[in-house]
C-alpha cells in the first residue's frame, strides 16, 4: 500500500476539534456531537476548551492563537456540514453505510438511527490506526451502529471495491455512502476513480452523500494564510481538486447517479441561524445527495 499521506491525518483532528467546540454551543437543538471530545487527546482539547470559553488564554504564543482561530473558524463550517449530512443519512437509510475517509467521524458511535446498520469505515491506514488507538483509550467506546468494520484503503493506490468485498460489504444490498471532507485532498483522477468504485459496489437504491469544495479565491487565500501561520495542520494535506457544482453533477450523472440535492453550507448555516462569520468558506463548501441506478 502506498500513498502521499503516511502519518495520521491532522485535518481529521481539526474537524473533530471543531465539532467538539461547537457541541452544545452552536445551532443547539439541530447540531450535536457529544462524542467528538472523547476522540481527542488532552493537548488537542486545549484550543477546544478555549473556543468553548469564548476567548483564547492570555499571553498565548502566536501558534496557540492560530490553533484557537482554526478551531473557532472550522466550527462554523462543521455545524451546517454535520447537520446536512446527518439529515441526509436519516432520509436515506440503508442496511450498509460506508464512510469514505472517515477520519475521526463519530456517527457510528453517536447516531441511534444506525442501530440496524453495518458500518464500514474506510480510511488511509495511518489515520485508521490512530482512530482505533483513540477509541480504545481510556476504555472501549460502545458503537451505536450494529457493527463497525475498519477497512484500510488508500484512494490513490488501492481498489476500493475489492477492499470492501474482503471486509464483508455486500454489493447486492443497498448502501449509503458518505464522503465528507475528503474530495479536496484527492486529484480529479482519484475522485473519478473513487466515484466509479462507489457505483460499481452499489445495489439499486443506494445513495451517495457527498461533501466537496467549490473554487473560491477568498477561501483558498484564507487556507494559504492558515498554512503559513500554523504550518503543521494543513501544510501536509494540500487541496488537490475543487469542483464547480456543474462539474460535480457531470461526474455523478456520467456515472449513472441522479443528483437530488446540492446545497452550499452558507445557505444551510443561515437556516440554522448559527451566527457564522466566515461566509466565503461556507459559500464554497457543499453537500450533495445522489441516488444510484439511473443510467
Ligand atoms: C479532513 S479529514 C475528514 C475526516 C472525516 N471525513 C470528517 O469529515 O470528519 C480527511 C480524511 O481523508 C482521509 N484521506 C485523505 N487522503 C486519503 C487517501 N488517499 N486515502 C484514504 N483516505 C484519505 C484522511 O486520512 C482523513 O481521514
PDB file of C-alpha atoms and ligand atoms in Angstrom:
ATOM      1  CA  UNK A   1       0.000   0.000   0.000  1.00  0.00           C
ATOM      2  CA  UNK A   2       1.478   3.341  -0.939  1.00  0.00           C
ATOM      3  CA  UNK A   3       0.273   6.908  -0.632  1.00  0.00           C
ATOM      4  CA  UNK A   4       1.153  10.519  -0.169  1.00  0.00           C
ATOM      5  CA  UNK A   5      -0.136  10.804   3.393  1.00  0.00           C
ATOM      6  CA  UNK A   6       1.940   8.485   5.578  1.00  0.00           C
ATOM      7  CA  UNK A   7       1.099   9.791   9.032  1.00  0.00           C
ATOM      8  CA  UNK A   8      -2.344  10.111  10.628  1.00  0.00           C
ATOM      9  CA  UNK A   9      -4.404  12.947   9.166  1.00  0.00           C
ATOM     10  CA  UNK A  10      -4.150  16.231  11.115  1.00  0.00           C
ATOM     11  CA  UNK A  11      -7.127  17.754   9.322  1.00  0.00           C
ATOM     12  CA  UNK A  12      -9.221  14.876  10.697  1.00  0.00           C
ATOM     13  CA  UNK A  13      -8.228  16.049  14.187  1.00  0.00           C
ATOM     14  CA  UNK A  14      -9.031  19.694  13.352  1.00  0.00           C
ATOM     15  CA  UNK A  15     -12.566  18.942  12.169  1.00  0.00           C
ATOM     16  CA  UNK A  16     -13.116  16.750  15.241  1.00  0.00           C
ATOM     17  CA  UNK A  17     -11.893  19.601  17.482  1.00  0.00           C
ATOM     18  CA  UNK A  18     -14.294  21.909  15.645  1.00  0.00           C
ATOM     19  CA  UNK A  19     -17.259  19.595  16.278  1.00  0.00           C
ATOM     20  CA  UNK A  20     -16.280  19.303  19.948  1.00  0.00           C
ATOM     21  CA  UNK A  21     -16.039  23.106  20.188  1.00  0.00           C
ATOM     22  CA  UNK A  22     -19.485  23.572  18.608  1.00  0.00           C
ATOM     23  CA  UNK A  23     -21.289  20.894  20.633  1.00  0.00           C
ATOM     24  CA  UNK A  24     -23.911  22.470  22.890  1.00  0.00           C
ATOM     25  CA  UNK A  25     -22.929  25.998  21.764  1.00  0.00           C
ATOM     26  CA  UNK A  26     -23.846  26.450  18.097  1.00  0.00           C
ATOM     27  CA  UNK A  27     -27.222  25.611  16.499  1.00  0.00           C
ATOM     28  CA  UNK A  28     -28.282  23.890  19.719  1.00  0.00           C
ATOM     29  CA  UNK A  29     -31.159  21.506  19.084  1.00  0.00           C
ATOM     30  CA  UNK A  30     -30.043  20.882  15.476  1.00  0.00           C
ATOM     31  CA  UNK A  31     -26.300  20.221  15.813  1.00  0.00           C
ATOM     32  CA  UNK A  32     -24.783  17.897  18.415  1.00  0.00           C
ATOM     33  CA  UNK A  33     -21.600  15.863  18.621  1.00  0.00           C
ATOM     34  CA  UNK A  34     -21.041  14.869  22.236  1.00  0.00           C
ATOM     35  CA  UNK A  35     -18.649  12.094  21.171  1.00  0.00           C
ATOM     36  CA  UNK A  36     -16.124  14.358  19.415  1.00  0.00           C
ATOM     37  CA  UNK A  37     -14.354  15.498  22.612  1.00  0.00           C
ATOM     38  CA  UNK A  38     -13.918  11.854  23.648  1.00  0.00           C
ATOM     39  CA  UNK A  39     -11.864  11.251  20.477  1.00  0.00           C
ATOM     40  CA  UNK A  40      -9.346  14.000  21.293  1.00  0.00           C
ATOM     41  CA  UNK A  41      -6.039  13.806  23.146  1.00  0.00           C
ATOM     42  CA  UNK A  42      -5.677  16.153  26.169  1.00  0.00           C
ATOM     43  CA  UNK A  43      -3.452  18.640  24.290  1.00  0.00           C
ATOM     44  CA  UNK A  44      -5.927  18.729  21.400  1.00  0.00           C
ATOM     45  CA  UNK A  45      -8.704  19.671  23.838  1.00  0.00           C
ATOM     46  CA  UNK A  46      -6.909  22.866  24.946  1.00  0.00           C
ATOM     47  CA  UNK A  47      -7.959  25.075  21.978  1.00  0.00           C
ATOM     48  CA  UNK A  48     -11.394  23.410  22.064  1.00  0.00           C
ATOM     49  CA  UNK A  49     -11.902  24.453  25.688  1.00  0.00           C
ATOM     50  CA  UNK A  50     -10.728  27.984  24.855  1.00  0.00           C
ATOM     51  CA  UNK A  51     -13.193  28.290  21.974  1.00  0.00           C
ATOM     52  CA  UNK A  52     -15.934  26.956  24.231  1.00  0.00           C
ATOM     53  CA  UNK A  53     -14.944  29.576  26.824  1.00  0.00           C
ATOM     54  CA  UNK A  54     -15.186  32.248  24.116  1.00  0.00           C
ATOM     55  CA  UNK A  55     -11.599  33.559  24.301  1.00  0.00           C
ATOM     56  CA  UNK A  56      -8.010  32.337  23.937  1.00  0.00           C
ATOM     57  CA  UNK A  57      -5.884  32.122  27.063  1.00  0.00           C
ATOM     58  CA  UNK A  58      -3.991  35.333  27.813  1.00  0.00           C
ATOM     59  CA  UNK A  59      -0.342  35.668  26.720  1.00  0.00           C
ATOM     60  CA  UNK A  60      -0.658  32.825  24.226  1.00  0.00           C
ATOM     61  CA  UNK A  61       2.034  32.227  21.619  1.00  0.00           C
ATOM     62  CA  UNK A  62       1.065  33.091  18.031  1.00  0.00           C
ATOM     63  CA  UNK A  63       0.979  29.364  17.317  1.00  0.00           C
ATOM     64  CA  UNK A  64      -1.559  28.708  20.088  1.00  0.00           C
ATOM     65  CA  UNK A  65      -3.552  31.712  18.917  1.00  0.00           C
ATOM     66  CA  UNK A  66      -3.564  30.285  15.365  1.00  0.00           C
ATOM     67  CA  UNK A  67      -4.777  26.927  16.722  1.00  0.00           C
ATOM     68  CA  UNK A  68      -7.587  28.728  18.564  1.00  0.00           C
ATOM     69  CA  UNK A  69      -8.610  30.634  15.393  1.00  0.00           C
ATOM     70  CA  UNK A  70      -8.516  27.466  13.259  1.00  0.00           C
ATOM     71  CA  UNK A  71     -10.811  25.582  15.642  1.00  0.00           C
ATOM     72  CA  UNK A  72     -13.159  28.578  16.018  1.00  0.00           C
ATOM     73  CA  UNK A  73     -13.464  29.146  12.256  1.00  0.00           C
ATOM     74  CA  UNK A  74     -13.723  25.445  11.453  1.00  0.00           C
ATOM     75  CA  UNK A  75     -16.568  25.047  13.992  1.00  0.00           C
ATOM     76  CA  UNK A  76     -18.666  27.439  11.867  1.00  0.00           C
ATOM     77  CA  UNK A  77     -18.174  25.131   8.882  1.00  0.00           C
ATOM     78  CA  UNK A  78     -18.708  21.849  10.710  1.00  0.00           C
ATOM     79  CA  UNK A  79     -22.120  22.810  12.087  1.00  0.00           C
ATOM     80  CA  UNK A  80     -24.008  23.092   8.752  1.00  0.00           C
ATOM     81  CA  UNK A  81     -21.914  20.298   7.209  1.00  0.00           C
ATOM     82  CA  UNK A  82     -22.732  17.860  10.023  1.00  0.00           C
ATOM     83  CA  UNK A  83     -26.417  18.806  10.208  1.00  0.00           C
ATOM     84  CA  UNK A  84     -26.891  18.475   6.420  1.00  0.00           C
ATOM     85  CA  UNK A  85     -25.147  15.090   6.366  1.00  0.00           C
ATOM     86  CA  UNK A  86     -26.917  13.714   9.452  1.00  0.00           C
ATOM     87  CA  UNK A  87     -30.252  14.763   7.902  1.00  0.00           C
ATOM     88  CA  UNK A  88     -29.318  13.090   4.595  1.00  0.00           C
ATOM     89  CA  UNK A  89     -28.321   9.848   6.358  1.00  0.00           C
ATOM     90  CA  UNK A  90     -31.655   9.796   8.212  1.00  0.00           C
ATOM     91  CA  UNK A  91     -33.541  10.472   4.960  1.00  0.00           C
ATOM     92  CA  UNK A  92     -31.671   7.725   3.038  1.00  0.00           C
ATOM     93  CA  UNK A  93     -31.127   4.807   5.425  1.00  0.00           C
ATOM     94  CA  UNK A  94     -29.629   1.510   4.180  1.00  0.00           C
ATOM     95  CA  UNK A  95     -28.576  -1.695   5.914  1.00  0.00           C
ATOM     96  CA  UNK A  96     -24.976  -0.767   4.975  1.00  0.00           C
ATOM     97  CA  UNK A  97     -23.146   2.543   5.499  1.00  0.00           C
ATOM     98  CA  UNK A  98     -19.669   3.101   4.082  1.00  0.00           C
ATOM     99  CA  UNK A  99     -17.850   6.153   5.434  1.00  0.00           C
ATOM    100  CA  UNK A 100     -15.113   7.086   2.956  1.00  0.00           C
ATOM    101  CA  UNK A 101     -12.115   8.870   4.505  1.00  0.00           C
ATOM    102  CA  UNK A 102     -13.766   8.532   7.908  1.00  0.00           C
ATOM    103  CA  UNK A 103     -11.096  10.289   9.966  1.00  0.00           C
ATOM    104  CA  UNK A 104     -12.492  10.818  13.468  1.00  0.00           C
ATOM    105  CA  UNK A 105     -16.131  10.686  12.265  1.00  0.00           C
ATOM    106  CA  UNK A 106     -18.308   9.860  15.289  1.00  0.00           C
ATOM    107  CA  UNK A 107     -21.548   8.807  13.591  1.00  0.00           C
ATOM    108  CA  UNK A 108     -21.143   5.067  14.246  1.00  0.00           C
ATOM    109  CA  UNK A 109     -20.847   5.928  17.966  1.00  0.00           C
ATOM    110  CA  UNK A 110     -23.373   8.748  18.008  1.00  0.00           C
ATOM    111  CA  UNK A 111     -26.397   8.088  15.769  1.00  0.00           C
ATOM    112  CA  UNK A 112     -29.069   5.864  17.332  1.00  0.00           C
ATOM    113  CA  UNK A 113     -30.592   5.567  13.821  1.00  0.00           C
ATOM    114  CA  UNK A 114     -27.685   3.265  12.856  1.00  0.00           C
ATOM    115  CA  UNK A 115     -28.792   0.503  15.253  1.00  0.00           C
ATOM    116  CA  UNK A 116     -29.757  -1.719  12.273  1.00  0.00           C
ATOM    117  CA  UNK A 117     -26.869  -0.634  10.035  1.00  0.00           C
ATOM    118  CA  UNK A 118     -23.465  -2.226   9.468  1.00  0.00           C
ATOM    119  CA  UNK A 119     -20.788   0.440   9.047  1.00  0.00           C
ATOM    120  CA  UNK A 120     -17.524   0.204   7.131  1.00  0.00           C
ATOM    121  CA  UNK A 121     -15.060   2.951   7.966  1.00  0.00           C
ATOM    122  CA  UNK A 122     -12.630   3.382   5.085  1.00  0.00           C
ATOM    123  CA  UNK A 123      -9.508   5.457   5.550  1.00  0.00           C
ATOM    124  CA  UNK A 124      -5.829   5.720   4.986  1.00  0.00           C
ATOM    125  CA  UNK A 125      -4.202   3.050   7.183  1.00  0.00           C
ATOM    126  CA  UNK A 126      -2.255   5.539   9.351  1.00  0.00           C
ATOM    127  CA  UNK A 127      -5.381   7.593  10.137  1.00  0.00           C
ATOM    128  CA  UNK A 128      -7.331   4.443  10.858  1.00  0.00           C
ATOM    129  CA  UNK A 129      -4.777   3.080  13.307  1.00  0.00           C
ATOM    130  CA  UNK A 130      -4.763   6.441  15.069  1.00  0.00           C
ATOM    131  CA  UNK A 131      -8.561   6.324  15.407  1.00  0.00           C
ATOM    132  CA  UNK A 132      -8.539   2.801  16.772  1.00  0.00           C
ATOM    133  CA  UNK A 133      -5.981   3.859  19.417  1.00  0.00           C
ATOM    134  CA  UNK A 134      -8.215   6.773  20.405  1.00  0.00           C
ATOM    135  CA  UNK A 135     -11.312   4.552  20.583  1.00  0.00           C
ATOM    136  CA  UNK A 136      -9.551   2.145  22.944  1.00  0.00           C
ATOM    137  CA  UNK A 137      -8.296   4.794  25.364  1.00  0.00           C
ATOM    138  CA  UNK A 138      -9.331   5.287  28.181  1.00  0.00           C
ATOM    139  CA  UNK A 139     -11.713   2.337  27.612  1.00  0.00           C
ATOM    140  CA  UNK A 140     -13.604   0.988  24.626  1.00  0.00           C
ATOM    141  CA  UNK A 141     -16.344   3.268  23.304  1.00  0.00           C
ATOM    142  CA  UNK A 142     -19.583   1.416  22.511  1.00  0.00           C
ATOM    143  CA  UNK A 143     -20.890   1.825  18.953  1.00  0.00           C
ATOM    144  CA  UNK A 144     -24.499   2.816  18.308  1.00  0.00           C
ATOM    145  CA  UNK A 145     -24.251   1.156  14.881  1.00  0.00           C
ATOM    146  CA  UNK A 146     -24.944  -2.599  14.577  1.00  0.00           C
ATOM    147  CA  UNK A 147     -21.298  -3.180  13.665  1.00  0.00           C
ATOM    148  CA  UNK A 148     -18.230  -1.171  12.662  1.00  0.00           C
ATOM    149  CA  UNK A 149     -15.516  -2.594  10.427  1.00  0.00           C
ATOM    150  CA  UNK A 150     -12.282  -0.741   9.746  1.00  0.00           C
ATOM    151  CA  UNK A 151     -11.175  -1.114   6.143  1.00  0.00           C
ATOM    152  CA  UNK A 152      -7.775   0.371   5.294  1.00  0.00           C
ATOM    153  CA  UNK A 153      -7.718   1.868   1.807  1.00  0.00           C
ATOM    154  CA  UNK A 154      -5.537   4.486   0.132  1.00  0.00           C
ATOM    155  CA  UNK A 155      -7.750   6.083  -2.537  1.00  0.00           C
ATOM    156  CA  UNK A 156      -4.669   6.907  -4.594  1.00  0.00           C
ATOM    157  CA  UNK A 157      -3.430   3.327  -4.755  1.00  0.00           C
ATOM    158  CA  UNK A 158      -5.947   0.673  -3.698  1.00  0.00           C
ATOM    159  CA  UNK A 159      -9.037  -0.934  -5.204  1.00  0.00           C
ATOM    160  CA  UNK A 160     -11.900   0.262  -3.009  1.00  0.00           C
ATOM    161  CA  UNK A 161     -14.407  -2.331  -4.262  1.00  0.00           C
ATOM    162  CA  UNK A 162     -12.200  -5.346  -3.534  1.00  0.00           C
ATOM    163  CA  UNK A 163     -11.109  -3.983  -0.157  1.00  0.00           C
ATOM    164  CA  UNK A 164     -14.747  -3.606   0.871  1.00  0.00           C
ATOM    165  CA  UNK A 165     -15.690  -7.021  -0.511  1.00  0.00           C
ATOM    166  CA  UNK A 166     -12.868  -8.601   1.501  1.00  0.00           C
ATOM    167  CA  UNK A 167     -14.201  -6.794   4.589  1.00  0.00           C
ATOM    168  CA  UNK A 168     -17.694  -8.285   4.132  1.00  0.00           C
ATOM    169  CA  UNK A 169     -19.510  -5.486   2.283  1.00  0.00           C
ATOM    170  CA  UNK A 170     -22.301  -6.912   0.094  1.00  0.00           C
ATOM    171  CA  UNK A 171     -22.627  -5.075  -3.231  1.00  0.00           C
ATOM    172  CA  UNK A 172     -26.024  -6.693  -3.870  1.00  0.00           C
ATOM    173  CA  UNK A 173     -27.545  -4.906  -0.855  1.00  0.00           C
ATOM    174  CA  UNK A 174     -28.233  -1.124  -0.897  1.00  0.00           C
ATOM    175  CA  UNK A 175     -25.534   1.034   0.650  1.00  0.00           C
ATOM    176  CA  UNK A 176     -25.479   4.595   1.852  1.00  0.00           C
ATOM    177  CA  UNK A 177     -22.061   6.093   1.078  1.00  0.00           C
ATOM    178  CA  UNK A 178     -20.718   9.078   2.981  1.00  0.00           C
ATOM    179  CA  UNK A 179     -17.782  11.012   1.551  1.00  0.00           C
ATOM    180  CA  UNK A 180     -17.176  14.039   3.763  1.00  0.00           C
ATOM    181  CA  UNK A 181     -14.169  16.354   3.783  1.00  0.00           C
ATOM    182  CA  UNK A 182     -12.042  14.142   1.524  1.00  0.00           C
ATOM    183  CA  UNK A 183     -12.596  15.175  -2.121  1.00  0.00           C
ATOM    184  CA  UNK A 184     -10.402  18.325  -1.914  1.00  0.00           C
ATOM    185  CA  UNK A 185      -7.417  16.203  -0.838  1.00  0.00           C
ATOM    186  CA  UNK A 186      -7.638  13.961  -3.912  1.00  0.00           C
ATOM    187  CA  UNK A 187      -6.718  14.686  -7.523  1.00  0.00           C
ATOM    188  CA  UNK A 188      -9.519  14.839 -10.093  1.00  0.00           C
ATOM    189  CA  UNK A 189      -8.393  11.450 -11.426  1.00  0.00           C
ATOM    190  CA  UNK A 190      -8.589   9.855  -7.955  1.00  0.00           C
ATOM    191  CA  UNK A 191     -12.022  11.406  -7.368  1.00  0.00           C
ATOM    192  CA  UNK A 192     -13.245   9.953 -10.690  1.00  0.00           C
ATOM    193  CA  UNK A 193     -11.818   6.507  -9.865  1.00  0.00           C
ATOM    194  CA  UNK A 194     -13.473   6.540  -6.443  1.00  0.00           C
ATOM    195  CA  UNK A 195     -16.886   7.550  -7.836  1.00  0.00           C
ATOM    196  CA  UNK A 196     -16.633   4.670 -10.333  1.00  0.00           C
ATOM    197  CA  UNK A 197     -15.757   2.273  -7.488  1.00  0.00           C
ATOM    198  CA  UNK A 198     -18.685   3.520  -5.393  1.00  0.00           C
ATOM    199  CA  UNK A 199     -21.107   2.972  -8.287  1.00  0.00           C
ATOM    200  CA  UNK A 200     -19.542  -0.426  -9.023  1.00  0.00           C
ATOM    201  CA  UNK A 201     -20.291  -1.585  -5.455  1.00  0.00           C
ATOM    202  CA  UNK A 202     -23.786  -0.061  -5.236  1.00  0.00           C
ATOM    203  CA  UNK A 203     -27.005  -2.044  -5.498  1.00  0.00           C
ATOM    204  CA  UNK A 204     -30.043  -0.148  -6.853  1.00  0.00           C
ATOM    205  CA  UNK A 205     -31.497   2.005  -4.092  1.00  0.00           C
ATOM    206  CA  UNK A 206     -28.061   3.139  -2.859  1.00  0.00           C
ATOM    207  CA  UNK A 207     -27.253   6.757  -2.000  1.00  0.00           C
ATOM    208  CA  UNK A 208     -24.075   8.836  -2.090  1.00  0.00           C
ATOM    209  CA  UNK A 209     -23.881  11.723   0.384  1.00  0.00           C
ATOM    210  CA  UNK A 210     -21.006  13.871  -0.765  1.00  0.00           C
ATOM    211  CA  UNK A 211     -19.270  16.911   0.671  1.00  0.00           C
ATOM    212  CA  UNK A 212     -16.945  18.750  -1.679  1.00  0.00           C
ATOM    213  CA  UNK A 213     -15.379  22.143  -2.127  1.00  0.00           C
ATOM    214  CA  UNK A 214     -16.107  24.604  -4.914  1.00  0.00           C
ATOM    215  CA  UNK A 215     -13.487  27.072  -6.166  1.00  0.00           C
ATOM    216  CA  UNK A 216     -13.214  30.255  -4.072  1.00  0.00           C
ATOM    217  CA  UNK A 217     -10.303  32.680  -4.239  1.00  0.00           C
ATOM    218  CA  UNK A 218     -11.076  34.030  -0.766  1.00  0.00           C
ATOM    219  CA  UNK A 219     -11.297  30.572   0.832  1.00  0.00           C
ATOM    220  CA  UNK A 220      -8.085  29.422  -0.924  1.00  0.00           C
ATOM    221  CA  UNK A 221      -6.186  32.536   0.201  1.00  0.00           C
ATOM    222  CA  UNK A 222      -7.521  32.063   3.756  1.00  0.00           C
ATOM    223  CA  UNK A 223      -6.314  28.476   3.725  1.00  0.00           C
ATOM    224  CA  UNK A 224      -2.900  29.557   2.448  1.00  0.00           C
ATOM    225  CA  UNK A 225      -2.568  32.116   5.249  1.00  0.00           C
ATOM    226  CA  UNK A 226      -3.624  29.492   7.818  1.00  0.00           C
ATOM    227  CA  UNK A 227      -0.995  27.145   6.397  1.00  0.00           C
ATOM    228  CA  UNK A 228       1.740  29.747   6.732  1.00  0.00           C
ATOM    229  CA  UNK A 229       0.671  30.655  10.271  1.00  0.00           C
ATOM    230  CA  UNK A 230       0.070  27.261  11.786  1.00  0.00           C
ATOM    231  CA  UNK A 231       2.260  25.259   9.381  1.00  0.00           C
ATOM    232  CA  UNK A 232       1.516  21.824  10.897  1.00  0.00           C
ATOM    233  CA  UNK A 233      -2.221  21.210  10.450  1.00  0.00           C
ATOM    234  CA  UNK A 234      -2.909  21.803   6.779  1.00  0.00           C
ATOM    235  CA  UNK A 235       0.587  22.056   5.279  1.00  0.00           C
ATOM    236  CA  UNK A 236       0.921  18.306   4.755  1.00  0.00           C
ATOM    237  CA  UNK A 237      -2.608  17.959   3.382  1.00  0.00           C
ATOM    238  CA  UNK A 238      -2.945  20.422   0.472  1.00  0.00           C
ATOM    239  CA  UNK A 239      -6.121  20.785  -1.558  1.00  0.00           C
ATOM    240  CA  UNK A 240      -5.815  18.996  -4.903  1.00  0.00           C
ATOM    241  CA  UNK A 241      -9.236  19.340  -6.504  1.00  0.00           C
ATOM    242  CA  UNK A 242     -12.038  21.878  -6.287  1.00  0.00           C
ATOM    243  CA  UNK A 243     -15.234  21.273  -8.269  1.00  0.00           C
ATOM    244  CA  UNK A 244     -17.871  23.631  -9.575  1.00  0.00           C
ATOM    245  CA  UNK A 245     -21.372  22.198  -8.895  1.00  0.00           C
ATOM    246  CA  UNK A 246     -21.946  21.632 -12.608  1.00  0.00           C
ATOM    247  CA  UNK A 247     -18.628  19.745 -12.906  1.00  0.00           C
ATOM    248  CA  UNK A 248     -19.547  17.528  -9.965  1.00  0.00           C
ATOM    249  CA  UNK A 249     -23.043  16.966 -11.378  1.00  0.00           C
ATOM    250  CA  UNK A 250     -21.500  15.939 -14.725  1.00  0.00           C
ATOM    251  CA  UNK A 251     -19.207  13.447 -12.993  1.00  0.00           C
ATOM    252  CA  UNK A 252     -22.038  11.930 -10.943  1.00  0.00           C
ATOM    253  CA  UNK A 253     -24.641  11.763 -13.723  1.00  0.00           C
ATOM    254  CA  UNK A 254     -21.979  10.447 -16.119  1.00  0.00           C
ATOM    255  CA  UNK A 255     -21.618   7.507 -13.717  1.00  0.00           C
ATOM    256  CA  UNK A 256     -25.345   6.808 -13.573  1.00  0.00           C
ATOM    257  CA  UNK A 257     -26.138   8.735 -10.379  1.00  0.00           C
ATOM    258  CA  UNK A 258     -29.062  11.162 -10.091  1.00  0.00           C
ATOM    259  CA  UNK A 259     -28.301  14.299  -8.072  1.00  0.00           C
ATOM    260  CA  UNK A 260     -31.321  15.077  -5.887  1.00  0.00           C
ATOM    261  CA  UNK A 261     -29.801  17.978  -3.949  1.00  0.00           C
ATOM    262  CA  UNK A 262     -26.610  20.049  -3.869  1.00  0.00           C
ATOM    263  CA  UNK A 263     -26.503  22.979  -1.485  1.00  0.00           C
ATOM    264  CA  UNK A 264     -23.806  25.310  -0.199  1.00  0.00           C
ATOM    265  CA  UNK A 265     -23.027  25.435   3.518  1.00  0.00           C
ATOM    266  CA  UNK A 266     -23.794  29.166   3.749  1.00  0.00           C
ATOM    267  CA  UNK A 267     -27.462  28.578   2.899  1.00  0.00           C
ATOM    268  CA  UNK A 268     -27.654  25.746   5.447  1.00  0.00           C
ATOM    269  CA  UNK A 269     -25.852  27.827   8.085  1.00  0.00           C
ATOM    270  CA  UNK A 270     -28.241  30.747   7.565  1.00  0.00           C
ATOM    271  CA  UNK A 271     -31.226  28.448   8.052  1.00  0.00           C
ATOM    272  CA  UNK A 272     -29.657  27.204  11.286  1.00  0.00           C
ATOM    273  CA  UNK A 273     -29.022  30.790  12.426  1.00  0.00           C
ATOM    274  CA  UNK A 274     -25.703  29.701  13.921  1.00  0.00           C
ATOM    275  CA  UNK A 275     -24.207  33.209  13.665  1.00  0.00           C
ATOM    276  CA  UNK A 276     -21.266  32.222  11.434  1.00  0.00           C
ATOM    277  CA  UNK A 277     -18.805  34.952  10.347  1.00  0.00           C
ATOM    278  CA  UNK A 278     -16.685  33.199   7.673  1.00  0.00           C
ATOM    279  CA  UNK A 279     -19.046  33.478   4.732  1.00  0.00           C
ATOM    280  CA  UNK A 280     -16.501  32.722   1.956  1.00  0.00           C
ATOM    281  CA  UNK A 281     -15.547  29.282   3.342  1.00  0.00           C
ATOM    282  CA  UNK A 282     -19.193  28.441   3.915  1.00  0.00           C
ATOM    283  CA  UNK A 283     -20.233  29.534   0.426  1.00  0.00           C
ATOM    284  CA  UNK A 284     -17.681  27.240  -1.257  1.00  0.00           C
ATOM    285  CA  UNK A 285     -18.368  24.130   0.841  1.00  0.00           C
ATOM    286  CA  UNK A 286     -21.197  21.950  -0.473  1.00  0.00           C
ATOM    287  CA  UNK A 287     -23.220  18.852   0.431  1.00  0.00           C
ATOM    288  CA  UNK A 288     -24.818  16.870  -2.404  1.00  0.00           C
ATOM    289  CA  UNK A 289     -27.017  13.787  -2.350  1.00  0.00           C
ATOM    290  CA  UNK A 290     -27.124  11.444  -5.355  1.00  0.00           C
ATOM    291  CA  UNK A 291     -29.038   8.200  -5.943  1.00  0.00           C
ATOM    292  CA  UNK A 292     -27.774   5.166  -7.871  1.00  0.00           C
ATOM    293  CA  UNK A 293     -29.428   3.161 -10.618  1.00  0.00           C
ATOM    294  CA  UNK A 294     -30.196   5.963 -13.094  1.00  0.00           C
ATOM    295  CA  UNK A 295     -28.017   5.138 -16.098  1.00  0.00           C
TER     296      UNK A 295
HETATM  297  C1  LIG B   1     -10.415  16.429   6.716  1.00  0.00           C
HETATM  298  S1  LIG B   1     -10.326  14.735   7.100  1.00  0.00           S
HETATM  299  C2  LIG B   1     -12.077  14.365   7.098  1.00  0.00           C
HETATM  300  C3  LIG B   1     -12.403  13.241   8.003  1.00  0.00           C
HETATM  301  C4  LIG B   1     -13.899  12.951   8.161  1.00  0.00           C
HETATM  302  N1  LIG B   1     -14.498  12.515   6.925  1.00  0.00           N
HETATM  303  C5  LIG B   1     -14.627  14.154   8.714  1.00  0.00           C
HETATM  304  O1  LIG B   1     -15.207  14.910   7.948  1.00  0.00           O
HETATM  305  O2  LIG B   1     -14.572  14.331   9.926  1.00  0.00           O
HETATM  306  C6  LIG B   1      -9.745  13.960   5.617  1.00  0.00           C
HETATM  307  C7  LIG B   1      -9.731  12.444   5.690  1.00  0.00           C
HETATM  308  O3  LIG B   1      -9.435  11.933   4.390  1.00  0.00           O
HETATM  309  C8  LIG B   1      -8.531  10.873   4.523  1.00  0.00           C
HETATM  310  N2  LIG B   1      -7.745  10.757   3.287  1.00  0.00           N
HETATM  311  C9  LIG B   1      -7.079  11.735   2.630  1.00  0.00           C
HETATM  312  N3  LIG B   1      -6.431  11.216   1.567  1.00  0.00           N
HETATM  313  C10 LIG B   1      -6.716   9.881   1.568  1.00  0.00           C
HETATM  314  C11 LIG B   1      -6.337   8.805   0.728  1.00  0.00           C
HETATM  315  N4  LIG B   1      -5.519   8.970  -0.319  1.00  0.00           N
HETATM  316  N5  LIG B   1      -6.807   7.572   1.020  1.00  0.00           N
HETATM  317  C12 LIG B   1      -7.631   7.367   2.080  1.00  0.00           C
HETATM  318  N6  LIG B   1      -8.022   8.357   2.905  1.00  0.00           N
HETATM  319  C13 LIG B   1      -7.562   9.603   2.657  1.00  0.00           C
HETATM  320  C14 LIG B   1      -7.649  11.269   5.695  1.00  0.00           C
HETATM  321  O4  LIG B   1      -6.965  10.154   6.251  1.00  0.00           O
HETATM  322  C15 LIG B   1      -8.673  11.888   6.629  1.00  0.00           C
HETATM  323  O5  LIG B   1      -9.222  10.940   7.492  1.00  0.00           O
END
